Short mmCIF file of C-alpha atoms in Angstrom, two decimals:
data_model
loop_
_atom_site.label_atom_id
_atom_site.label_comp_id
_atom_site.label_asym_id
_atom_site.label_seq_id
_atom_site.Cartn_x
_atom_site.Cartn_y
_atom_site.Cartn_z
CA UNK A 205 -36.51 -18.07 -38.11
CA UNK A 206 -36.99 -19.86 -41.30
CA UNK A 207 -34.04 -21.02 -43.02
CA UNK A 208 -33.13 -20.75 -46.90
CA UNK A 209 -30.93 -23.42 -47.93
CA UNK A 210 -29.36 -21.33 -50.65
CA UNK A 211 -28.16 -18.78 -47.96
CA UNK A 212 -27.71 -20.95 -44.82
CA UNK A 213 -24.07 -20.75 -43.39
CA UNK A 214 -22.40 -23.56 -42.32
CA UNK A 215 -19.44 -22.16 -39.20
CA UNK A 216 -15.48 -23.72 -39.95
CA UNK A 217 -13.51 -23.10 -36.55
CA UNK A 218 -10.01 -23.52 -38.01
CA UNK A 219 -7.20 -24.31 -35.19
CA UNK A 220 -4.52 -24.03 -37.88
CA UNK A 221 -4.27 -21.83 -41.39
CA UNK A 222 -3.09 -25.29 -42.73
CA UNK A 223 -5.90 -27.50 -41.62
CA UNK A 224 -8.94 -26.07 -43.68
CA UNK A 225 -11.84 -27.51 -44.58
CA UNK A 226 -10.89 -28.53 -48.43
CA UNK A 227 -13.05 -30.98 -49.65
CA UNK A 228 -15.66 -30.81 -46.52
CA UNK A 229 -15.75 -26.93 -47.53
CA UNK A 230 -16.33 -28.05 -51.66
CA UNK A 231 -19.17 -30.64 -50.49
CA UNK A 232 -20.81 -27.89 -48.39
CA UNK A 233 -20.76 -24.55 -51.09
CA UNK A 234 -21.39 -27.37 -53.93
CA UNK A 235 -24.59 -27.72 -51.99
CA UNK A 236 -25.12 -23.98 -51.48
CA UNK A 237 -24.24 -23.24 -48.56
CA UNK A 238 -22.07 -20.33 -47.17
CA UNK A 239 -18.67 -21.63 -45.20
CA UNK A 240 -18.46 -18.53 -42.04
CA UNK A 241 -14.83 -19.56 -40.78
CA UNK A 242 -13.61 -18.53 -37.62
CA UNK A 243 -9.85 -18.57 -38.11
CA UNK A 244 -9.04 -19.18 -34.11
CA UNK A 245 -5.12 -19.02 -35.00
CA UNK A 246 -5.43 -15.78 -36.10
CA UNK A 247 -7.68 -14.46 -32.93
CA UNK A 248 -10.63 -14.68 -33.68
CA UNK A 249 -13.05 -15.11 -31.00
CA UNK A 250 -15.36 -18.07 -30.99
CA UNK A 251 -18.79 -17.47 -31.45
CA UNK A 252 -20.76 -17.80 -28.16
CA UNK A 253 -23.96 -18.87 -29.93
CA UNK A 254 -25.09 -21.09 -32.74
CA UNK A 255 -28.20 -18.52 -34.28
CA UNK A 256 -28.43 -18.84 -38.25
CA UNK A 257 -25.86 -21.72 -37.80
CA UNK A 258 -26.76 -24.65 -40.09
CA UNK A 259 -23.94 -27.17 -39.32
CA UNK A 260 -20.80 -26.58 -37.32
CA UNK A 261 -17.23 -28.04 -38.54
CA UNK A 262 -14.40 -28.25 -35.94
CA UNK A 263 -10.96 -28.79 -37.85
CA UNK A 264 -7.95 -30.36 -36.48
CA UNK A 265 -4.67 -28.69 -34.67
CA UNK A 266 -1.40 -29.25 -33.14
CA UNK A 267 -3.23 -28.92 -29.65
CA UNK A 268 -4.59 -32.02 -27.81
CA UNK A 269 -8.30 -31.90 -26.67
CA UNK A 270 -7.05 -32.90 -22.67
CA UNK A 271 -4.89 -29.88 -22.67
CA UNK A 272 -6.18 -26.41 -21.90
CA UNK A 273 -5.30 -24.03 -24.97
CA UNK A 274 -7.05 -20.68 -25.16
CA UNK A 275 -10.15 -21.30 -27.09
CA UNK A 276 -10.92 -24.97 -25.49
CA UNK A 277 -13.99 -24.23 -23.04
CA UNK A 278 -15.39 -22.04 -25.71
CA UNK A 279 -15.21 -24.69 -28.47
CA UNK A 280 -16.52 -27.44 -26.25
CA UNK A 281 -19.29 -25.02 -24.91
CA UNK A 282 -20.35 -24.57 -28.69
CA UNK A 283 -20.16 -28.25 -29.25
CA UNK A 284 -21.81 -28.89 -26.24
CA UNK A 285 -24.65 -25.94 -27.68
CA UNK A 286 -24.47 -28.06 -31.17
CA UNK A 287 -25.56 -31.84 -29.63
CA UNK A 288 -28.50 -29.98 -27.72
CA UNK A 289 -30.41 -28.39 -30.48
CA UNK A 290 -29.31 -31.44 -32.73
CA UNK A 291 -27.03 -29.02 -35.11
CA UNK A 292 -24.91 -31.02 -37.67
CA UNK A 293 -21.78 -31.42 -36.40
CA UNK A 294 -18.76 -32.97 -38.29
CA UNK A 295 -15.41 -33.03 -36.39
CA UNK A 296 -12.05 -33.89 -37.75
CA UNK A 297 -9.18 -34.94 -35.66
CA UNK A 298 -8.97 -32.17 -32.83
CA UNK A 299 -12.59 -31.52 -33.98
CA UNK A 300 -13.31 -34.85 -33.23
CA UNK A 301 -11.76 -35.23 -30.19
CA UNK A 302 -13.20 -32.04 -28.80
CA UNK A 303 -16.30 -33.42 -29.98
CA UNK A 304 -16.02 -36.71 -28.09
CA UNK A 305 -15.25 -34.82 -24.63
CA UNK A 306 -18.29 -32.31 -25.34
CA UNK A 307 -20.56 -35.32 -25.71
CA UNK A 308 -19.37 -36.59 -22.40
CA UNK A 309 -16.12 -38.56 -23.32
CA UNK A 310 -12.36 -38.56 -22.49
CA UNK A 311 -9.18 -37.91 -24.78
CA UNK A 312 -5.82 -39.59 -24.06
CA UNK A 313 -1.97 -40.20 -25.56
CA UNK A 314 -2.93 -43.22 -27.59
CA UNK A 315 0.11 -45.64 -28.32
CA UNK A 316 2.42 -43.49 -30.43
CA UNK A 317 1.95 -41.23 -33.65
CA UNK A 318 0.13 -42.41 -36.42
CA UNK A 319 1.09 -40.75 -39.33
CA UNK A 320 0.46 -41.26 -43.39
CA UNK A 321 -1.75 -43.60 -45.55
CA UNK A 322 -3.29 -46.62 -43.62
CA UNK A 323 -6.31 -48.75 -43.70
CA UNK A 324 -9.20 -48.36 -41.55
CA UNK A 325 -12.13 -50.55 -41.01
CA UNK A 326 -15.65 -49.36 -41.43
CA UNK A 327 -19.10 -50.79 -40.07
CA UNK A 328 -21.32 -47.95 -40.49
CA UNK A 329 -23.29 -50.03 -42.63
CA UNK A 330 -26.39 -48.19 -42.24
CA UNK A 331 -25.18 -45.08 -41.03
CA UNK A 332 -26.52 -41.57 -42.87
CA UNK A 333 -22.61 -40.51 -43.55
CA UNK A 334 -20.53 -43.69 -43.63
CA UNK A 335 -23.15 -45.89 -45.06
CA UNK A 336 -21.70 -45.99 -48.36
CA UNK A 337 -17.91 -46.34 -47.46
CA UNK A 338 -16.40 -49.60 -48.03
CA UNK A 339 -15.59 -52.05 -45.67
CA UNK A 340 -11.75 -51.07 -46.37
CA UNK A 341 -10.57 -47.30 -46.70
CA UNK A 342 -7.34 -46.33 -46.70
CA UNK A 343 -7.00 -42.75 -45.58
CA UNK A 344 -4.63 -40.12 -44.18
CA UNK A 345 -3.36 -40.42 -40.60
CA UNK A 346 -1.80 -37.67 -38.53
CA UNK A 347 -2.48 -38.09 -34.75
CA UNK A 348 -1.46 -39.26 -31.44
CA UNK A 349 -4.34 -39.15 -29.44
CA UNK A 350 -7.18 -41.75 -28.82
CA UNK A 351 -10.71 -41.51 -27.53
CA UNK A 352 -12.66 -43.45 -24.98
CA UNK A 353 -16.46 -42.57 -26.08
CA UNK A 354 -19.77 -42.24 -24.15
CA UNK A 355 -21.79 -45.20 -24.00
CA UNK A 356 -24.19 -44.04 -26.23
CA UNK A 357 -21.52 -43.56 -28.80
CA UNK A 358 -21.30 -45.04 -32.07
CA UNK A 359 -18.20 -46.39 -34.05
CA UNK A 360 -17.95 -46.24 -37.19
CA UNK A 361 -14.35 -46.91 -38.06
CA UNK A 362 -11.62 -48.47 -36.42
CA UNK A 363 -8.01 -50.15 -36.66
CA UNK A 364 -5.62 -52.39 -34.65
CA UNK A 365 -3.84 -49.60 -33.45
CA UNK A 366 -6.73 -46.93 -32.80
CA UNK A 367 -10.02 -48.37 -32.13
CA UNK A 368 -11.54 -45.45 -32.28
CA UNK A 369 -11.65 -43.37 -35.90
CA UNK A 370 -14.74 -42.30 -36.71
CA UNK A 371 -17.67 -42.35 -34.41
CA UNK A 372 -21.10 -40.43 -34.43
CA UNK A 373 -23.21 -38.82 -31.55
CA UNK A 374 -26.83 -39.00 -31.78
CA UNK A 375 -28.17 -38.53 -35.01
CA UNK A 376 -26.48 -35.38 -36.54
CA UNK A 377 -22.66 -35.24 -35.07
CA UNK A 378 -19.75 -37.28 -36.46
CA UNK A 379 -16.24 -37.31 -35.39
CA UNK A 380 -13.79 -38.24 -37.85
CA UNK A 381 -10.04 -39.24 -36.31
CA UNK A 382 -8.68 -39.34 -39.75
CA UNK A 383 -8.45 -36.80 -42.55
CA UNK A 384 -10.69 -37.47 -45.05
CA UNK A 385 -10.92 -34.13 -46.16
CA UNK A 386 -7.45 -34.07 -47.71
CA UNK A 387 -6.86 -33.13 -51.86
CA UNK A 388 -3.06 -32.35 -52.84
CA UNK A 389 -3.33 -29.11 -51.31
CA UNK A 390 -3.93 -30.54 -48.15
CA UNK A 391 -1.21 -32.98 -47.93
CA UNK A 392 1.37 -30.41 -49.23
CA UNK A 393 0.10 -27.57 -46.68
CA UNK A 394 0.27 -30.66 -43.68
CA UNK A 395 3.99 -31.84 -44.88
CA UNK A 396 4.96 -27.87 -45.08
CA UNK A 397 3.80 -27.59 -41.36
CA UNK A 398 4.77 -30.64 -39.85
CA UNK A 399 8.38 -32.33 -41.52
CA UNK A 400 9.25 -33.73 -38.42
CA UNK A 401 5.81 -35.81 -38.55
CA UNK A 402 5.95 -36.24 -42.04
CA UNK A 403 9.37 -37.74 -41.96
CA UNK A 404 7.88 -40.83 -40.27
CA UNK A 405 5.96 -41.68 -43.19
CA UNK A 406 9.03 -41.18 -46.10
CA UNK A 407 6.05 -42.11 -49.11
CA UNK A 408 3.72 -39.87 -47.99
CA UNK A 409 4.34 -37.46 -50.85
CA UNK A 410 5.23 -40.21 -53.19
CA UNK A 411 2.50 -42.05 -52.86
CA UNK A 412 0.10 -39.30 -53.01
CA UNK A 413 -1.32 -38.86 -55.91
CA UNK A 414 -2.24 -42.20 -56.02
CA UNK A 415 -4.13 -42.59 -52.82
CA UNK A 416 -6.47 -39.34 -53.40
CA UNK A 417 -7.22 -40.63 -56.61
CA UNK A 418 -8.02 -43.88 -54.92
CA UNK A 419 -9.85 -42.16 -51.80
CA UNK A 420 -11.71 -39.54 -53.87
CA UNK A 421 -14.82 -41.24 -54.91
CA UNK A 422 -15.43 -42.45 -51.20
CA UNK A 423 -14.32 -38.97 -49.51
CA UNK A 424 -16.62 -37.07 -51.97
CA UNK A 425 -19.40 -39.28 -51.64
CA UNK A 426 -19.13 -39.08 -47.82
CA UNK A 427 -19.02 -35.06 -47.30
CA UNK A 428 -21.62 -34.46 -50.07
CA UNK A 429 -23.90 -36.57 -48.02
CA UNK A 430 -23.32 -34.60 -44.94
CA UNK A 431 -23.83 -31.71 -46.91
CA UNK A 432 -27.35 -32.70 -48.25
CA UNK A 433 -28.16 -33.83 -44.95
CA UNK A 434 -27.33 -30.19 -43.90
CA UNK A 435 -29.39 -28.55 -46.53
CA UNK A 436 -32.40 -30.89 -45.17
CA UNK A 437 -32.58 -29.95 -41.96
CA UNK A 438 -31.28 -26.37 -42.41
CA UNK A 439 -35.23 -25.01 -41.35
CA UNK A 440 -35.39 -28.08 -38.32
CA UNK A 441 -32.23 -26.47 -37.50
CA UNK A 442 -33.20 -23.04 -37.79
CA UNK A 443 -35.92 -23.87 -35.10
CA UNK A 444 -34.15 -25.50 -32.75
CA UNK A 445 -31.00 -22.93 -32.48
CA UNK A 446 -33.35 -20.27 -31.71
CA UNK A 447 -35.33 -22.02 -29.00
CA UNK A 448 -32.62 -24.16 -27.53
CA UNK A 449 -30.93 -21.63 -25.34
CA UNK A 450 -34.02 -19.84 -24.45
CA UNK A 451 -36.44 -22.67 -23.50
CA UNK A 452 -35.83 -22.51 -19.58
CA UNK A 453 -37.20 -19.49 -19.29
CA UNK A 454 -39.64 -18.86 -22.39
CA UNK A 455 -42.90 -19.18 -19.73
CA UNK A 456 -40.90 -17.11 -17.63
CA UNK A 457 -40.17 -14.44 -20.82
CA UNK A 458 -43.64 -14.45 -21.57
CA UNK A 459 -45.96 -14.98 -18.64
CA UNK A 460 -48.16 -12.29 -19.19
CA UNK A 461 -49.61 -14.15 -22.47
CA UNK A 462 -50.71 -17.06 -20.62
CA UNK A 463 -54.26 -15.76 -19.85
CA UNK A 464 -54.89 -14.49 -23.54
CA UNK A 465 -54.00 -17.99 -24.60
CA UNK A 466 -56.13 -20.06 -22.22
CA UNK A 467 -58.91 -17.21 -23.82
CA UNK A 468 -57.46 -18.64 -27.11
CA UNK A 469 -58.38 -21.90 -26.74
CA UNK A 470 -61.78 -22.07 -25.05
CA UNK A 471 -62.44 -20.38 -28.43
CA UNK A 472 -61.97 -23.92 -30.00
CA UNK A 473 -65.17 -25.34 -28.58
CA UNK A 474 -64.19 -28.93 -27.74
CA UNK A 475 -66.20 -30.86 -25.70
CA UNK A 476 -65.38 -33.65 -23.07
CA UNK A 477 -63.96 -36.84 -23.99
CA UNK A 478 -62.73 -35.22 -27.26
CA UNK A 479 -58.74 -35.35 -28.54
CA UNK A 480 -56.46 -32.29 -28.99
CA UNK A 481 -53.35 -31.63 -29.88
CA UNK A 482 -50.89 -28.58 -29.63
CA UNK A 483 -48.45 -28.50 -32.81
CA UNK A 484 -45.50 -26.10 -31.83
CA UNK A 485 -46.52 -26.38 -28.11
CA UNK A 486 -43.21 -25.01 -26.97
CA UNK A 487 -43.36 -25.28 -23.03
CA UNK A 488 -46.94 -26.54 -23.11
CA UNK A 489 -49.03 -23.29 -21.86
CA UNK A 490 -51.71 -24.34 -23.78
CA UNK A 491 -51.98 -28.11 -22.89
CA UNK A 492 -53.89 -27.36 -19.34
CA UNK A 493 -56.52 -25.57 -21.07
CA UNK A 494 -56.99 -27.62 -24.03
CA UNK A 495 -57.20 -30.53 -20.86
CA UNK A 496 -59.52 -28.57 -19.11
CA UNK A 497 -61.89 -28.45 -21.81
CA UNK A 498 -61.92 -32.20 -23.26
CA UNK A 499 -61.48 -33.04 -19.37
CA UNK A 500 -59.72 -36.62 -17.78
CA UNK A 501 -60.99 -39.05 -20.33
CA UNK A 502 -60.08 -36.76 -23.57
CA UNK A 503 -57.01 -36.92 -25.00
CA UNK A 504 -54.03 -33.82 -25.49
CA UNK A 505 -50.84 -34.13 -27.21
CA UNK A 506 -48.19 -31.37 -27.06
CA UNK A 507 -46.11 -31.41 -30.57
CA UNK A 508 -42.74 -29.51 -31.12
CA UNK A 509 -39.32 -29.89 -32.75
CA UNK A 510 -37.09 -28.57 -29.98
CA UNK A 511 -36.53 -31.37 -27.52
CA UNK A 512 -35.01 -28.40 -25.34
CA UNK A 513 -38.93 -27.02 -25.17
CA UNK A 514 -40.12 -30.74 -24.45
CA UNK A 515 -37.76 -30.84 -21.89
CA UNK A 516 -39.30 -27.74 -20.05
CA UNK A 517 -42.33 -28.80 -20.57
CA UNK A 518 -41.93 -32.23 -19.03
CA UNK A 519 -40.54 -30.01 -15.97
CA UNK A 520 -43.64 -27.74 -15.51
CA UNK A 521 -45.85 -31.51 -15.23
CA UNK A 522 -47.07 -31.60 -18.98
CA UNK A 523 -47.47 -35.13 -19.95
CA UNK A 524 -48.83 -36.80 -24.00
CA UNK A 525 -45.38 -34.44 -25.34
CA UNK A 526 -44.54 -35.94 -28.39
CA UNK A 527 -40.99 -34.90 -30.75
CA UNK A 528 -42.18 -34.32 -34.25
CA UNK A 529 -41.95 -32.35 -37.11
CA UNK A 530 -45.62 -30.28 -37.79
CA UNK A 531 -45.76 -31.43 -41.19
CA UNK A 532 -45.10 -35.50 -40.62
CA UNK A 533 -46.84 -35.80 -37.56
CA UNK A 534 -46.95 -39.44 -36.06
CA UNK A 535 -50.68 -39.91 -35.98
CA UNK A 536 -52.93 -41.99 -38.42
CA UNK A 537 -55.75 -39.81 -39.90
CA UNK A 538 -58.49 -38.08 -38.58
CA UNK A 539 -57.63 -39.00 -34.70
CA UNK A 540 -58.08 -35.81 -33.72
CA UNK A 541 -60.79 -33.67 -32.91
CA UNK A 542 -59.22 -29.81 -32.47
CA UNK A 543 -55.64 -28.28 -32.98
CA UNK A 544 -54.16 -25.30 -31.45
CA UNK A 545 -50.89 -23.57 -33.21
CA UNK A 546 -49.64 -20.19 -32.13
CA UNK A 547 -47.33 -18.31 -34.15
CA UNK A 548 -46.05 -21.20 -35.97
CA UNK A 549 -47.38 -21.31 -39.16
CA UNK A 550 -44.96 -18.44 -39.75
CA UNK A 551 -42.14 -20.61 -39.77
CA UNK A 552 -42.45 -23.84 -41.20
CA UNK A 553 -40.76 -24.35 -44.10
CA UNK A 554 -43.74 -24.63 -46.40
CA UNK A 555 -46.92 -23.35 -44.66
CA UNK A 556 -49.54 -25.44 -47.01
CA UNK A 557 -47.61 -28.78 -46.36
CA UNK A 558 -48.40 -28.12 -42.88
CA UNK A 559 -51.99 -27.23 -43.19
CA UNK A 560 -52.45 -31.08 -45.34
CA UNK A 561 -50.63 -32.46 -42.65
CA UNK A 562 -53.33 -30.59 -39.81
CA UNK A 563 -56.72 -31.65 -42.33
CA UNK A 564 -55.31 -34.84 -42.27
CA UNK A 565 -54.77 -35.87 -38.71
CA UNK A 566 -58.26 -34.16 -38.27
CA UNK A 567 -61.80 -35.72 -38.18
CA UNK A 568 -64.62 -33.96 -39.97
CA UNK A 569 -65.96 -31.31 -38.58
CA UNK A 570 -62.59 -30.69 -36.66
CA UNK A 571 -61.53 -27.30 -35.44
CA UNK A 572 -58.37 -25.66 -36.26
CA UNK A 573 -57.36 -22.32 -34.38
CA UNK A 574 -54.31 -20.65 -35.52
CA UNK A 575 -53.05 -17.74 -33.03
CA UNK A 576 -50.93 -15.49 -32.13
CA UNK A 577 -51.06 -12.74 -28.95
CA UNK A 578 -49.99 -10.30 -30.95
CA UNK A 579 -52.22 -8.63 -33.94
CA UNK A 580 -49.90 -9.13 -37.89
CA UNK A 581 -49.32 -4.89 -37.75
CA UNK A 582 -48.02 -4.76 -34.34
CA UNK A 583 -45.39 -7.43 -34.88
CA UNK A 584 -44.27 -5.96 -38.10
CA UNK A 585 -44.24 -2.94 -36.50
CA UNK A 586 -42.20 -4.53 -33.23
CA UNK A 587 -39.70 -5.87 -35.89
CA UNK A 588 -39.57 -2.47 -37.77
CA UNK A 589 -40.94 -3.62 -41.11
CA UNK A 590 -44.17 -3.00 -42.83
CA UNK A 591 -46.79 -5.82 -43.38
CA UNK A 592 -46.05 -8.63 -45.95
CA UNK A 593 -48.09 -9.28 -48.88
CA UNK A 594 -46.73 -12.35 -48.68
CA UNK A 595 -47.70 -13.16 -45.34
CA UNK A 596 -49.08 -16.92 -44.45
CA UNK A 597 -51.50 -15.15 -41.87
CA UNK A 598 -52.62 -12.52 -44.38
CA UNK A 599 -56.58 -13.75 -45.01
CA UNK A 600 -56.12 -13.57 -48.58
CA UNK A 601 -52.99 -15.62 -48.43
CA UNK A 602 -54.72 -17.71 -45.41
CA UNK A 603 -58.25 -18.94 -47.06
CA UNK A 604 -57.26 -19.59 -50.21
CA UNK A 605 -54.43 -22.09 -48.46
CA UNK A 606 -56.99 -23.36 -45.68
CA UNK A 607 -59.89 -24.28 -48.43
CA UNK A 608 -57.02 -25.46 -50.65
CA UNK A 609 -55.79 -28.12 -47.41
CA UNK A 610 -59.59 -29.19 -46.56
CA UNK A 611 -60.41 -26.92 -44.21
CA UNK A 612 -62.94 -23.75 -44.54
CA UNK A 613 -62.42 -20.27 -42.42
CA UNK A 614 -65.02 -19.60 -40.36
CA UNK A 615 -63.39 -16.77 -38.35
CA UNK A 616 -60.85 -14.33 -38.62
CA UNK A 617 -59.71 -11.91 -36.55
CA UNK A 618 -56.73 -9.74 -36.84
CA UNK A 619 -56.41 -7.50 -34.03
CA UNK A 620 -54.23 -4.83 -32.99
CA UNK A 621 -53.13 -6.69 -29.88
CA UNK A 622 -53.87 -10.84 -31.25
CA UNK A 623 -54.33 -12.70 -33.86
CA UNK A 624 -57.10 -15.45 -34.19
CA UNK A 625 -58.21 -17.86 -37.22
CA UNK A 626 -60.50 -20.45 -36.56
CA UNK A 627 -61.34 -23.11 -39.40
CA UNK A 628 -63.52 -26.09 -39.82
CA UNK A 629 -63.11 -29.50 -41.13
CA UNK A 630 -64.47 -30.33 -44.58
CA UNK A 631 -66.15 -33.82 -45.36
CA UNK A 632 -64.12 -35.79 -47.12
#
């Protein structure tokens, strides 16, 4: 499940051959990413899932978002997919109104086409994408629809005419009513498709050159900042497209593990009144243990990245669930007395980063217990590969890191049917 920047794929669905990506698709390979497009006009299906998916782009179209073309409940089910597990999303036009329904929103005839250079007015002011935009940007109109947002919506742009012209959803999905994407291919490929349109705005082409060269620096700025922010999260997003569709029934999926974990953690040895935490505690099968053990006036905290998980958790009566990243957790040092991970150290980004993070939230003498219910040879096996040198869990690979991060092994044991490492807390 990790996620290599250099090789993540960012997914184009293109409504039109004419309405690409351009400069959204040069911000996004500039960073290194790989642009998958799924060319809907020429039949291709839609993907159903969002695995290996680093950011999704939905391009614009002749089609309104209110009527009920072919690929519509597919697109909106992806978007809908997307805003769960917190993919990047960046919508443009059609993208962006399909994006405004998905997040719970409405799309309607606004009052009358809107076509060719005009000024809109920004107040993103501290916003990750349209932070840096100016107050005034003159861009490239071609619409006739308007949007009437979810509450929790934020605009970003707006003018008399359309209120609504950029917006963003949550922290990660932005809909964009305007092209900004546009170079002089674009504009000649839009004019070639629609002259009618493009007849209502007789300087379009005229004026053209000068208005890219004037909307350039802002329109590159922009999309290389949503590609960075793409590359940053590609391993957060990794995680939470593989878990977000499966968390209602991962207990379910893997019920027969819950005794060997409950075993798992009585191996940690805390006592009553003591504080625990789960990092990666997916659906929280470990919490009622680690409670048991510290008992009603200890402390447990459930950690994990996939609010999806949280979610299911919070369902199955798990309570002190907390949304973080495993290597910046939200605690001040030493608070904690014991952690339990299983089978995550495996996929975060950068395994000793995470065990610093683990020493430091730790008080001396702290336990750490890494495990896994299956042994490192019959998961390689399962997967049909041979063991990895390389491997975090391997104990030459794992003490060196442990004693390097504060912490010294005390037991390992790798198993043909679990995996176990316990380590202790140096003195500071």
């Amino acid at each position: 499940m990790q996620h290599d920047p250099v090789t993540a794929e960012a997914l184009v669905l293109e409504h039109t051959p004419h309405e690409g990506p351009y400069a959204i698709g040069t911000a996004l390979e500039a960073a290194g990413l790989r642009l998958r497009t799924c060319r809907i006009w020429a039949g291709d299906p839609v993907p159903q899932t969002l695995d290996g998916t680093a950011a999704l782009v939905v391009m614009g179209g002749p089609a309104a978002a209110y009527e009920d073309f072919p690929s519509r409940d597919a697109e909106l089910a992806l978007l809908r997919a997307a805003l769960e597990a917190e993919v990047p999303v960046l919508g443009v036009c059609l993208g962006a109104q399909l994006l405004a329904v998905a997040a719970g929103g409405t799309v309607r005839p606004g009052p009358g086409a809107q076509v060719g250079w005009g000024q809109v007015h920004t107040s993103g002011t501290s916003d990750p994408l349209l932070g840096g935009a100016p107050a005034q940007l003159r861009v490239l109109h071609w619409h006739h629809d308007t949007m009437d947002l979810a509450p929790d919506a934020v605009v970003l742009a707006s003018c008399d005419r359309y209120p609504v012209q950029a917006f963003r959803i949550g922290g990660a999905a932005w809909g964009l009513q305007f092209h900004l994407e546009v170079d002089k291919a674009a504009v000649e490929a839009f004019v070639t498709a629609f002259p009618d349109e493009a007849a209502q705005a007789p300087d379009l082409v005229v004026s053209a050159a000068a208005e890219l060269a004037a909307l350039a620096p802002g329109r590159d700025a922009v999309f290389a900042r949503f590609a960075e922010l793409v590359v940053d999260r590609s391993a957060l997003t990794a995680t939470r497209t593989f878990f977000t569709p499966r968390a209602a029934d991962w207990e379910e999926r893997f019920a027969a593990d819950n005794p060997v974990y409950a075993a798992a953690v009585a191996r940690i040895g805390l006592r009553p009144g003591q504080r625990a935490m789960d990092v990666g505690c997916g659906s929280g099968r470990a919490l009622p243990a680690l409670r048991a053990q510290v008992g009603a006036e200890g402390v447990v905290l459930g950690a994990d990245l996939t609010p999806a998980m949280l979610t299911d958790a919070a369902r199955r009566g798990r309570t002190g669930l907390l949304l973080a990243d495993a290597c910046r957790l939200p605690l001040p040092a030493g608070v904690l007395d014991g952690i339990f991970s299983a089978g995550l150290i495996n996929h975060v980004p950068d395994p000793p980063t995470a065990l610093r993070e683990w020493a430091r939230v730790t008080a001396s003498d702290g336990v750490l217990l890494l495990f896994h219910p299956s042994g490192r040879a019959e998961r390689a096996a399962r997967h049909g590969r041979p063991l990895d040198p390389a491997d975090p869990l391997a104990e030459e690979n794992l003490r060196p890191a442990l004693e390097t991060a504060g912490w010294g092994l005390d037991c390992y044991e790798d198993a043909p049917h679990h995996f176990l490492a316990r380590a202790i807390r140096g003195h500071e």
